[in-house]
Coordinates of C-alpha atoms (C1' of nucleotides) in Angstrom, one line a residue:
Chain A
X1 CA 180.3 145.5 86.2
X2 CA 177.4 145.4 88.6
X3 CA 174.1 146.7 87.3
X4 CA 173.3 149.4 89.8
X5 CA 169.6 149.3 88.8
X6 CA 169.2 146.0 90.5
X7 CA 168.8 145.9 94.3
X8 CA 171.3 143.9 96.3
X9 CA 168.5 141.5 97.1
X10 CA 167.7 140.9 93.5
X11 CA 171.4 140.5 92.7
X12 CA 171.8 137.8 95.3
X13 CA 168.6 136.0 94.2
X14 CA 170.0 135.8 90.7
X15 CA 173.3 134.7 91.9
X16 CA 171.8 132.0 94.1
X17 CA 169.7 130.8 91.2
X18 CA 172.9 130.3 89.1
X19 CA 174.5 128.4 91.9
X20 CA 171.4 126.3 92.5
X21 CA 171.1 125.5 88.8
X22 CA 174.6 124.4 88.8
X23 CA 174.1 122.1 91.8
X24 CA 170.9 120.7 90.3
X25 CA 172.9 119.7 87.2
X26 CA 175.1 117.4 89.4
X27 CA 174.4 113.7 89.6
X28 CA 173.5 112.6 93.1
X29 CA 174.7 109.7 95.1
X30 CA 173.4 107.8 98.2
X31 CA 175.7 108.6 101.1
X32 CA 176.2 106.7 104.3
X33 CA 178.4 106.9 107.3
X34 CA 179.9 103.9 109.1
X35 CA 181.3 104.0 112.6
X36 CA 184.3 101.9 113.7
X37 CA 184.1 102.0 117.5
X38 CA 187.2 100.5 119.0
X39 CA 187.1 99.5 122.6
X40 CA 189.6 98.2 125.0
X41 CA 188.7 95.6 127.7
X42 CA 190.2 92.4 129.1
X43 CA 193.5 93.3 127.5
X44 CA 192.1 93.0 124.0
X45 CA 191.3 95.5 121.3
X46 CA 187.7 95.1 120.3
X47 CA 185.3 96.7 117.8
X48 CA 181.6 97.2 118.0
X49 CA 179.8 95.3 115.2
X50 CA 176.3 94.1 114.4
X51 CA 175.0 91.3 112.2
X52 CA 174.1 92.6 108.7
X53 CA 170.5 93.5 107.9
X54 CA 170.8 92.2 104.3
X55 CA 169.9 88.6 103.5
X56 CA 172.9 88.5 101.1
X57 CA 175.3 89.0 104.0
X58 CA 173.2 86.8 106.4
X59 CA 175.1 86.1 109.6
X60 CA 178.1 88.3 108.6
X61 CA 179.4 91.1 110.7
X62 CA 178.8 94.7 109.7
X63 CA 179.9 98.1 111.0
X64 CA 177.4 100.5 112.4
X65 CA 176.2 102.5 109.5
X66 CA 173.2 104.2 108.1
X67 CA 172.4 106.6 105.3
X68 CA 173.0 110.3 105.7
X69 CA 169.8 112.4 106.0
X70 CA 169.0 115.2 103.6
X71 CA 170.3 118.1 105.6
X72 CA 172.7 116.6 108.0
X73 CA 176.5 116.9 107.9
X74 CA 178.6 113.8 108.1
X75 CA 179.8 114.5 111.7
X76 CA 176.2 114.7 112.9
X77 CA 175.2 111.7 110.9
X78 CA 178.0 109.6 112.5
X79 CA 176.9 110.7 115.9
X80 CA 173.3 110.0 115.2
X81 CA 174.0 106.6 113.9
X82 CA 176.1 105.7 116.9
X83 CA 173.4 106.9 119.2
X84 CA 170.6 105.0 117.3
X85 CA 172.6 101.8 117.2
X86 CA 174.1 101.8 120.6
X87 CA 172.5 104.5 122.8
X88 CA 175.9 106.1 123.2
X89 CA 176.4 109.9 123.0
X90 CA 179.3 112.2 123.8
X91 CA 181.7 110.0 121.9
X92 CA 184.5 111.8 120.1
X93 CA 184.4 110.5 116.5
X94 CA 187.1 111.3 114.0
X95 CA 186.6 111.1 110.3
X96 CA 189.0 108.6 108.8
X97 CA 188.3 108.2 105.1
X98 CA 185.6 108.1 102.4
X99 CA 185.2 104.8 100.4
X100 CA 183.6 105.0 97.0
X101 CA 184.2 102.0 94.9
X102 CA 181.1 101.8 92.7
X103 CA 180.6 98.1 93.5
X104 CA 181.2 98.2 97.2
X105 CA 177.4 97.8 97.9
X106 CA 175.4 95.1 96.2
X107 CA 172.4 97.4 96.0
X108 CA 174.1 99.9 93.8
X109 CA 176.4 102.7 94.2
X110 CA 176.8 103.9 97.8
X111 CA 179.6 106.2 99.0
X112 CA 180.4 105.9 102.7
X113 CA 182.4 108.1 105.0
X114 CA 184.0 106.3 107.9
X115 CA 184.4 107.6 111.4
X116 CA 186.3 106.0 114.2
X117 CA 186.7 106.3 117.9
X118 CA 188.5 104.6 120.8
X119 CA 186.9 104.2 124.2
X120 CA 186.8 102.3 127.4
X121 CA 184.2 99.5 127.1
X122 CA 183.5 99.5 130.8
X123 CA 182.5 103.2 130.7
X124 CA 180.1 102.8 127.8
X125 CA 177.5 100.2 128.6
X126 CA 175.6 99.1 125.5
X127 CA 172.0 100.2 125.9
X128 CA 170.7 98.5 122.8
X129 CA 171.3 95.1 121.4
X130 CA 169.5 95.1 118.0
X131 CA 171.1 93.1 115.3
X132 CA 173.2 91.3 118.0
X133 CA 175.2 94.4 118.7
X134 CA 178.4 93.2 120.4
X135 CA 182.0 93.8 121.0
X136 CA 184.3 91.5 118.9
X137 CA 188.0 91.1 119.3
X138 CA 189.5 92.8 116.2
X139 CA 192.1 90.1 115.6
X140 CA 189.4 87.4 115.4
X141 CA 187.4 88.9 112.7
X142 CA 188.0 87.2 109.4
X143 CA 185.2 88.3 107.2
X144 CA 182.6 91.0 107.1
X145 CA 179.7 92.2 105.0
X146 CA 180.3 94.7 102.1
X147 CA 183.9 96.0 102.1
X148 CA 183.8 96.4 105.9
X149 CA 186.7 94.1 106.6
X150 CA 188.9 96.4 104.4
X151 CA 187.5 99.4 106.1
X152 CA 188.2 97.9 109.5
X153 CA 191.8 97.2 108.4
X154 CA 192.3 100.8 107.3
X155 CA 190.9 102.0 110.6
X156 CA 193.0 99.6 112.6
X157 CA 196.1 101.0 110.9
X158 CA 194.8 104.5 111.5
X159 CA 194.4 103.8 115.2
X160 CA 197.8 102.3 115.5
X161 CA 199.3 105.4 114.0
X162 CA 197.1 107.7 116.0
X163 CA 197.9 106.2 119.3
X164 CA 201.6 106.7 118.7
X165 CA 201.2 110.3 118.0
X166 CA 198.7 111.2 120.7
X167 CA 198.3 109.6 124.1
X168 CA 194.8 108.3 123.5
X169 CA 195.7 105.4 125.6
X170 CA 195.1 107.4 128.8
X171 CA 191.4 107.7 127.8
X172 CA 191.1 104.0 128.2
X173 CA 192.3 103.9 131.7
X174 CA 190.9 105.0 135.1
X175 CA 192.3 108.2 136.5
X176 CA 194.7 106.2 138.6
X177 CA 196.3 103.3 136.8
X178 CA 199.3 100.9 137.0
X179 CA 202.0 100.8 134.5
X180 CA 200.9 97.2 133.7
X181 CA 197.5 98.6 132.7
X182 CA 199.1 101.2 130.5
X183 CA 201.4 98.6 128.9
X184 CA 198.4 96.3 128.2
X185 CA 196.8 99.1 126.2
X186 CA 199.8 99.6 124.0
X187 CA 200.3 95.9 123.5
X188 CA 196.7 95.2 122.6
X189 CA 196.4 98.1 120.1
X190 CA 199.8 97.7 118.5
X191 CA 199.6 94.0 118.6
X192 CA 203.1 93.5 120.0
X193 CA 204.8 92.3 123.2
X194 CA 206.9 94.9 124.9
X195 CA 209.6 94.6 127.4
X196 CA 208.4 95.7 130.8
X197 CA 211.6 97.4 132.0
X198 CA 212.1 99.3 128.8
X199 CA 208.5 100.3 128.7
X200 CA 208.8 101.8 132.2
X201 CA 212.0 103.6 131.4
X202 CA 210.5 105.1 128.4
X203 CA 207.4 106.5 130.2
X204 CA 209.5 107.6 133.1
X205 CA 211.7 109.5 130.8
X206 CA 208.7 111.2 129.1
X207 CA 207.6 112.7 132.4
X208 CA 203.8 112.6 131.8
X209 CA 203.2 110.3 134.7
X210 CA 202.6 111.5 138.3
X211 CA 203.4 109.0 141.0
X212 CA 200.5 108.8 143.4
X213 CA 201.4 107.3 146.8
X214 CA 198.8 104.7 146.3
X215 CA 199.1 101.0 145.3
X216 CA 196.8 98.6 143.6
X217 CA 194.6 96.7 146.0
X218 CA 192.9 93.3 146.0
X219 CA 195.2 92.0 143.3
X220 CA 196.4 88.4 143.6
X221 CA 200.0 89.4 143.2
X222 CA 202.4 92.1 144.4
X223 CA 200.5 95.4 144.0
X224 CA 201.8 98.0 141.6
X225 CA 202.1 101.7 142.1
X226 CA 199.3 103.8 140.7
X227 CA 200.0 106.8 138.5
X228 CA 198.0 109.6 137.1
X229 CA 198.5 111.2 133.6
X230 CA 199.9 114.7 133.9
X231 CA 198.0 116.7 131.3
X232 CA 199.8 119.9 132.2
X233 CA 203.2 118.4 131.6
X234 CA 201.9 116.8 128.4
X235 CA 200.6 120.1 127.1
X236 CA 203.9 121.8 127.9
X237 CA 206.1 119.2 126.4
X238 CA 203.8 118.5 123.5
X239 CA 205.7 120.8 121.1
X240 CA 208.9 118.8 121.5
X241 CA 207.0 115.6 121.6
X242 CA 207.5 113.6 118.5
X243 CA 205.6 110.5 119.5
X244 CA 205.8 107.2 121.2
X245 CA 207.8 104.7 119.2
X246 CA 208.0 101.1 120.0
Chain B
X1 CA 167.1 77.6 106.3
X2 CA 167.6 78.0 102.6
X3 CA 164.6 77.0 100.5
X4 CA 166.1 74.3 98.3
X5 CA 163.3 74.6 95.8
X6 CA 164.8 77.9 94.7
X7 CA 167.7 77.9 92.4
X8 CA 170.9 79.7 93.5
X9 CA 170.3 82.2 90.7
X10 CA 166.8 83.0 91.9
X11 CA 168.0 83.3 95.5
X12 CA 170.7 85.8 94.5
X13 CA 168.3 87.8 92.4
X14 CA 165.9 88.2 95.3
X15 CA 168.8 89.1 97.6
X16 CA 170.0 91.7 95.2
X17 CA 166.6 93.1 94.9
X18 CA 166.4 93.6 98.6
X19 CA 169.7 95.4 98.6
X20 CA 168.7 97.6 95.7
X21 CA 165.4 98.6 97.3
X22 CA 167.3 99.5 100.4
X23 CA 169.7 101.7 98.5
X24 CA 166.8 103.3 96.5
X25 CA 165.3 104.4 99.8
X26 CA 168.4 106.5 100.7
X27 CA 168.4 110.2 100.0
X28 CA 171.0 111.2 97.5
X29 CA 173.4 114.0 97.5
X30 CA 175.5 115.9 94.9
X31 CA 179.1 114.9 95.3
X32 CA 182.2 116.8 94.2
X33 CA 185.9 116.4 94.5
X34 CA 188.4 119.3 95.0
X35 CA 192.1 119.1 94.3
X36 CA 194.6 121.0 96.4
X37 CA 197.8 120.9 94.3
X38 CA 200.8 122.2 96.2
X39 CA 203.8 123.2 94.3
X40 CA 207.3 124.2 95.4
X41 CA 209.2 126.8 93.5
X42 CA 211.4 129.7 94.3
X43 CA 211.6 128.5 97.9
X44 CA 207.9 129.1 98.4
X45 CA 205.0 126.8 98.9
X46 CA 202.3 127.5 96.3
X47 CA 198.9 126.1 95.4
X48 CA 197.1 125.8 92.1
X49 CA 193.9 127.8 92.0
X50 CA 191.4 129.3 89.6
X51 CA 188.9 132.1 89.7
X52 CA 185.5 130.9 90.7
X53 CA 182.9 130.3 88.0
X54 CA 180.1 131.6 90.1
X55 CA 179.0 135.2 89.9
X56 CA 178.5 135.2 93.7
X57 CA 182.2 134.6 94.2
X58 CA 183.3 136.8 91.3
X59 CA 187.0 137.3 91.4
X60 CA 187.6 135.0 94.3
X61 CA 190.0 132.1 94.2
X62 CA 188.7 128.6 94.1
X63 CA 190.2 125.1 94.2
X64 CA 190.1 122.8 91.2
X65 CA 186.8 120.9 91.6
X66 CA 184.0 119.3 89.8
X67 CA 181.1 117.0 90.4
X68 CA 181.6 113.3 90.6
X69 CA 180.2 111.3 87.7
X70 CA 177.6 108.6 88.1
X71 CA 179.8 105.6 88.1
X72 CA 183.1 107.0 89.0
X73 CA 185.0 106.4 92.2
X74 CA 186.4 109.4 94.0
X75 CA 190.1 108.7 93.1
X76 CA 189.2 108.6 89.4
X77 CA 187.1 111.7 89.7
X78 CA 190.0 113.6 91.3
X79 CA 192.4 112.5 88.6
X80 CA 189.9 113.4 85.9
X81 CA 189.2 116.9 87.4
X82 CA 192.9 117.6 87.6
X83 CA 193.4 116.5 84.0
X84 CA 190.5 118.6 82.7
X85 CA 191.5 121.7 84.6
X86 CA 195.2 121.6 84.1
X87 CA 196.1 118.9 81.5
X88 CA 198.2 117.1 84.1
X89 CA 198.0 113.4 84.4
X90 CA 200.0 110.9 86.4
X91 CA 199.9 113.0 89.5
X92 CA 199.7 111.1 92.8
X93 CA 196.7 112.4 94.6
X94 CA 195.9 111.5 98.2
X95 CA 192.5 111.7 99.8
X96 CA 192.6 114.2 102.7
X97 CA 189.1 114.6 104.0
X98 CA 185.4 115.0 103.1
X99 CA 183.7 118.2 103.9
X100 CA 179.9 118.2 104.3
X101 CA 178.5 121.3 106.1
X102 CA 175.1 121.7 104.5
X103 CA 175.6 125.4 103.8
X104 CA 179.1 125.2 102.4
X105 CA 177.8 125.7 98.8
X106 CA 175.3 128.6 98.0
X107 CA 173.6 126.4 95.4
X108 CA 172.4 123.8 98.0
X109 CA 173.9 120.9 99.7
X110 CA 177.1 119.6 98.1
X111 CA 179.5 117.2 99.8
X112 CA 183.1 117.4 98.6
X113 CA 186.0 115.0 99.1
X114 CA 189.3 116.7 98.9
X115 CA 192.5 115.3 97.4
X116 CA 195.9 116.8 97.7
X117 CA 199.3 116.5 96.1
X118 CA 202.7 118.1 96.1
X119 CA 204.7 118.6 92.9
X120 CA 207.4 120.5 91.2
X121 CA 206.0 123.6 89.4
X122 CA 208.7 123.6 86.8
X123 CA 208.0 120.0 85.7
X124 CA 204.3 120.4 85.3
X125 CA 203.7 123.2 82.8
X126 CA 200.2 124.4 82.9
X127 CA 198.6 123.4 79.5
X128 CA 195.3 125.1 80.2
X129 CA 194.6 128.5 81.6
X130 CA 190.8 128.6 81.8
X131 CA 189.5 130.6 84.8
X132 CA 192.9 132.2 85.2
X133 CA 194.5 129.0 86.4
X134 CA 197.6 130.0 88.3
X135 CA 200.0 129.2 91.1
X136 CA 199.5 131.4 94.2
X137 CA 201.8 131.5 97.2
X138 CA 199.9 129.8 100.0
X139 CA 200.8 132.3 102.6
X140 CA 199.4 135.1 100.6
X141 CA 195.9 133.8 100.1
X142 CA 193.5 135.5 102.5
X143 CA 190.1 134.6 101.1
X144 CA 188.6 132.1 98.8
X145 CA 185.3 131.1 97.4
X146 CA 183.0 128.6 99.3
X147 CA 184.8 127.1 102.3
X148 CA 188.0 126.7 100.2
X149 CA 190.2 128.7 102.5
X150 CA 189.3 126.4 105.4
X151 CA 190.0 123.4 103.1
X152 CA 193.3 124.9 102.1
X153 CA 194.3 125.4 105.7
X154 CA 193.4 121.8 106.5
X155 CA 195.4 120.6 103.6
X156 CA 198.4 122.7 104.5
X157 CA 198.6 121.1 107.9
X158 CA 198.1 117.8 106.3
X159 CA 201.1 118.4 104.0
X160 CA 203.4 119.6 106.8
X161 CA 202.7 116.3 108.6
X162 CA 202.8 114.2 105.5
X163 CA 206.1 115.4 104.2
X164 CA 207.8 114.2 107.4
X165 CA 206.4 110.7 107.1
X166 CA 206.7 110.0 103.4
X167 CA 209.3 110.9 100.7
X168 CA 207.1 113.3 98.9
X169 CA 210.2 115.4 98.3
X170 CA 211.0 113.3 95.3
X171 CA 207.9 114.7 93.6
X172 CA 209.6 118.1 93.7
X173 CA 212.7 116.9 91.8
X174 CA 213.4 116.0 88.2
X175 CA 213.5 112.3 87.4
X176 CA 217.3 112.6 87.6
X177 CA 218.5 114.7 90.4
X178 CA 221.6 115.3 92.5
X179 CA 221.8 114.7 96.2
X180 CA 222.4 118.4 96.6
X181 CA 219.0 119.1 95.0
X182 CA 217.4 116.5 97.3
X183 CA 219.0 118.1 100.3
X184 CA 217.9 121.5 99.3
X185 CA 214.3 120.4 99.3
X186 CA 214.5 119.1 102.8
X187 CA 216.4 122.0 104.1
X188 CA 213.9 124.5 102.6
X189 CA 210.8 122.7 103.7
X190 CA 212.0 121.8 107.2
X191 CA 213.9 125.0 107.6
X192 CA 217.1 123.5 108.9
X193 CA 220.7 123.0 107.8
X194 CA 221.8 119.4 107.4
X195 CA 225.2 117.8 107.3
X196 CA 226.0 116.7 103.8
X197 CA 227.8 113.5 104.7
X198 CA 225.1 112.4 107.1
X199 CA 222.4 113.2 104.7
X200 CA 224.0 111.1 102.0
X201 CA 224.5 108.2 104.4
X202 CA 220.9 108.3 105.4
X203 CA 219.5 108.2 101.9
X204 CA 222.1 105.7 100.8
X205 CA 221.0 103.4 103.7
X206 CA 217.3 103.8 102.8
X207 CA 218.0 102.3 99.4
X208 CA 215.5 104.3 97.4
X209 CA 218.1 105.9 95.3
X210 CA 219.3 104.5 92.0
X211 CA 222.7 105.6 90.8
X212 CA 222.5 106.6 87.2
X213 CA 225.9 106.9 85.5
X214 CA 225.2 110.5 84.6
X215 CA 226.5 113.7 86.1
X216 CA 225.3 117.2 86.3
X217 CA 226.4 119.3 83.4
X218 CA 227.0 123.0 82.9
X219 CA 227.4 123.7 86.6
X220 CA 230.1 126.1 87.7
X221 CA 231.6 123.7 90.1
X222 CA 232.4 120.0 90.3
X223 CA 229.4 118.1 88.9
X224 CA 227.4 115.7 91.1
X225 CA 226.1 112.3 90.3
X226 CA 222.5 112.0 89.2
X227 CA 220.1 109.6 90.9
X228 CA 216.6 108.4 90.3
X229 CA 214.1 107.5 92.9
X230 CA 213.4 103.8 93.1
X231 CA 209.6 103.5 93.4
X232 CA 209.7 99.7 93.4
X233 CA 212.1 99.6 96.3
X234 CA 210.1 102.2 98.1
X235 CA 206.9 100.2 97.7
X236 CA 208.6 97.1 99.0
X237 CA 210.3 98.7 102.0
X238 CA 207.4 100.9 102.8
X239 CA 206.0 98.6 105.4
X240 CA 209.1 98.9 107.5
X241 CA 209.6 102.5 106.7
X242 CA 208.9 104.7 109.7
X243 CA 209.8 108.1 108.3
X244 CA 212.5 110.6 107.6
X245 CA 213.7 112.2 110.8
X246 CA 216.1 115.0 110.9
Chain C
dG1 C1' 244.9 129.3 90.2
dC2 C1' 240.7 130.3 92.4
dA3 C1' 236.0 129.8 93.6
dA4 C1' 232.4 126.6 94.5
dA5 C1' 230.4 122.6 95.5
dA6 C1' 231.2 117.2 95.3
dG7 C1' 232.8 113.4 97.5
dT8 C1' 234.3 110.6 101.4
dG9 C1' 235.2 107.9 107.1
dT10 C1' 235.8 107.9 111.8
dT11 C1' 234.6 108.6 116.4
dG12 C1' 231.8 109.5 120.5
dT13 C1' 227.3 109.8 122.3
dC14 C1' 222.9 108.4 122.9
dC15 C1' 219.0 105.5 122.3
dT16 C1' 217.1 101.0 121.9
dT17 C1' 217.2 96.3 122.9
dA18 C1' 217.8 92.1 125.2
dC19 C1' 218.0 89.9 129.3
dA20 C1' 217.4 87.5 134.9
dC21 C1' 216.7 87.8 139.6
dC22 C1' 214.4 89.0 143.9
dC23 C1' 210.0 91.0 146.0
dA24 C1' 205.2 91.6 147.7
dT25 C1' 200.7 90.0 147.8
dG26 C1' 196.5 86.5 147.9
dC27 C1' 195.4 82.1 148.4
Chain D
dG1 C1' 204.9 77.9 150.2
dC2 C1' 203.5 78.7 145.8
dA3 C1' 201.7 81.3 142.0
dT4 C1' 201.5 85.7 140.0
dG5 C1' 203.0 89.7 138.3
dG6 C1' 205.9 94.0 140.3
dG7 C1' 210.2 96.2 140.4
dT8 C1' 214.9 96.9 139.1
dG9 C1' 220.2 97.5 136.1
dT10 C1' 223.5 96.5 132.8
dA11 C1' 225.8 95.5 128.6
dA12 C1' 225.9 95.3 123.5
dG13 C1' 224.6 97.2 119.2
dG14 C1' 222.8 100.5 116.1
dA15 C1' 221.6 105.1 114.9
dC16 C1' 222.9 109.8 114.8
dA17 C1' 225.9 114.0 115.1
dA18 C1' 230.1 116.2 114.7
dC19 C1' 233.8 116.9 112.1
dA20 C1' 238.1 118.3 107.6
dC21 C1' 240.4 117.4 103.6
dT22 C1' 240.9 116.3 98.7
dT23 C1' 238.6 116.4 94.0
dT24 C1' 236.5 118.3 89.9
dT25 C1' 234.7 121.6 87.2
dG26 C1' 234.0 126.7 85.1
dC27 C1' 235.9 130.9 84.8

DNA sequence: GCAAAAGTGTTGTCCTTACACCCATGC
DNA sequence: GCATGGGTGTAAGGACAACACTTTTGC
């Protein structure tokens, strides 16, 4: 029963005090975020990495990470880290997973929440180059600092699944693109070779492509037709749309 | 260049000290795990909830959660919480997402990582009943403590997607089950009628079913064969396994 | 014997795959 | 004219959907 002699304000204060005491009793842990920024360029899937700060991992590649500030949520932390490390903003980051093995960081226990994104390298010029910030081809990375190679592998699988469920690929292309460009995206991300004729048939059947009457120009071969992605058709057909299977 | 006057041991010690100092400089945060245990019974999707401990949320439903201990990874913490709250062990928990809004807990900042599972209510008798631990129908829960309703919604969506990609349905069945029982689960969850012969063929082809030499008993019709789920086969074939499409 | 569900094969359709030749452009 | 990739059709095989009758048990 509520004691009606107490004001509502007092009641709340006491209640909050209980909750605060509870929270104070919890052990606390250093928290970081790491960003796995995938990019597509020159027909290869790349990822944005730096050289590790730590002497222990001297020369090794590391994801873009930092600790989470005291009153910052993880989404904000990830966006802040990305901006601080690369100068990029307005990147759509998605939370992938939280990694928490107690020995994953040599300096002691650190829990990290990983965010990933996929963007067009040409549309996001790197403004900073601290710690040798660079794009590396994903399939050429053998070793990384911490557990970052494992994290990268998890994120690569995440991306491969994600791109088959959702047409993220179109984000990587200009508004008008050729089927070859589209196919390159899928081949690079899924790490497979696809048959050109079957690929065209599949996308033709999906009906998300609008045929412009334009062609490629200044290419050293027969120019291909240019298409646009039909967002309206996609939204309408989305409910019946299971995915893109190769 | 490495200073060859230093022993390797000294070098490592210095390196570790750098890493430790770095980690000590990070702010720390109270971390919890919450478990969203879905159950299927009487043709309804249910979830295991308790009444909140906090006076502020008096009478409101809460997920099963606790703080993460100092040297425990999140997977272990989730399993421990589940065991402490319900007595259950050997439940396959999957990490869903980490929630971190600074104001999500009235006692101050608490970051929580959420795990979910799906199991058969009848095969997991609740051994404890503290805080009125009970199964509630998911679609009848309007309000919960903290941001737990939001978390539940996220997990429900996660489950609907997940069950189409992975054979979680086996979690809902006894160790030995008939094909009819298996088919009932899929029909109920996917809300479709399936052809018995095609259903059997599909699962036979997948090779995850072990034929026991036992039959149903005490049924008022011809008894069916009982099968077990072959976890080993599933793990091996998993990489090629795309999903269960009906 | 009757009700109720188990068990079992075949066929047509559709989707996926594999595969080869001519065409348009830049140089 | 030659190098480069664009554009196109067809056939075989595999997966899926549709479909009906006989069998085994409890009552």
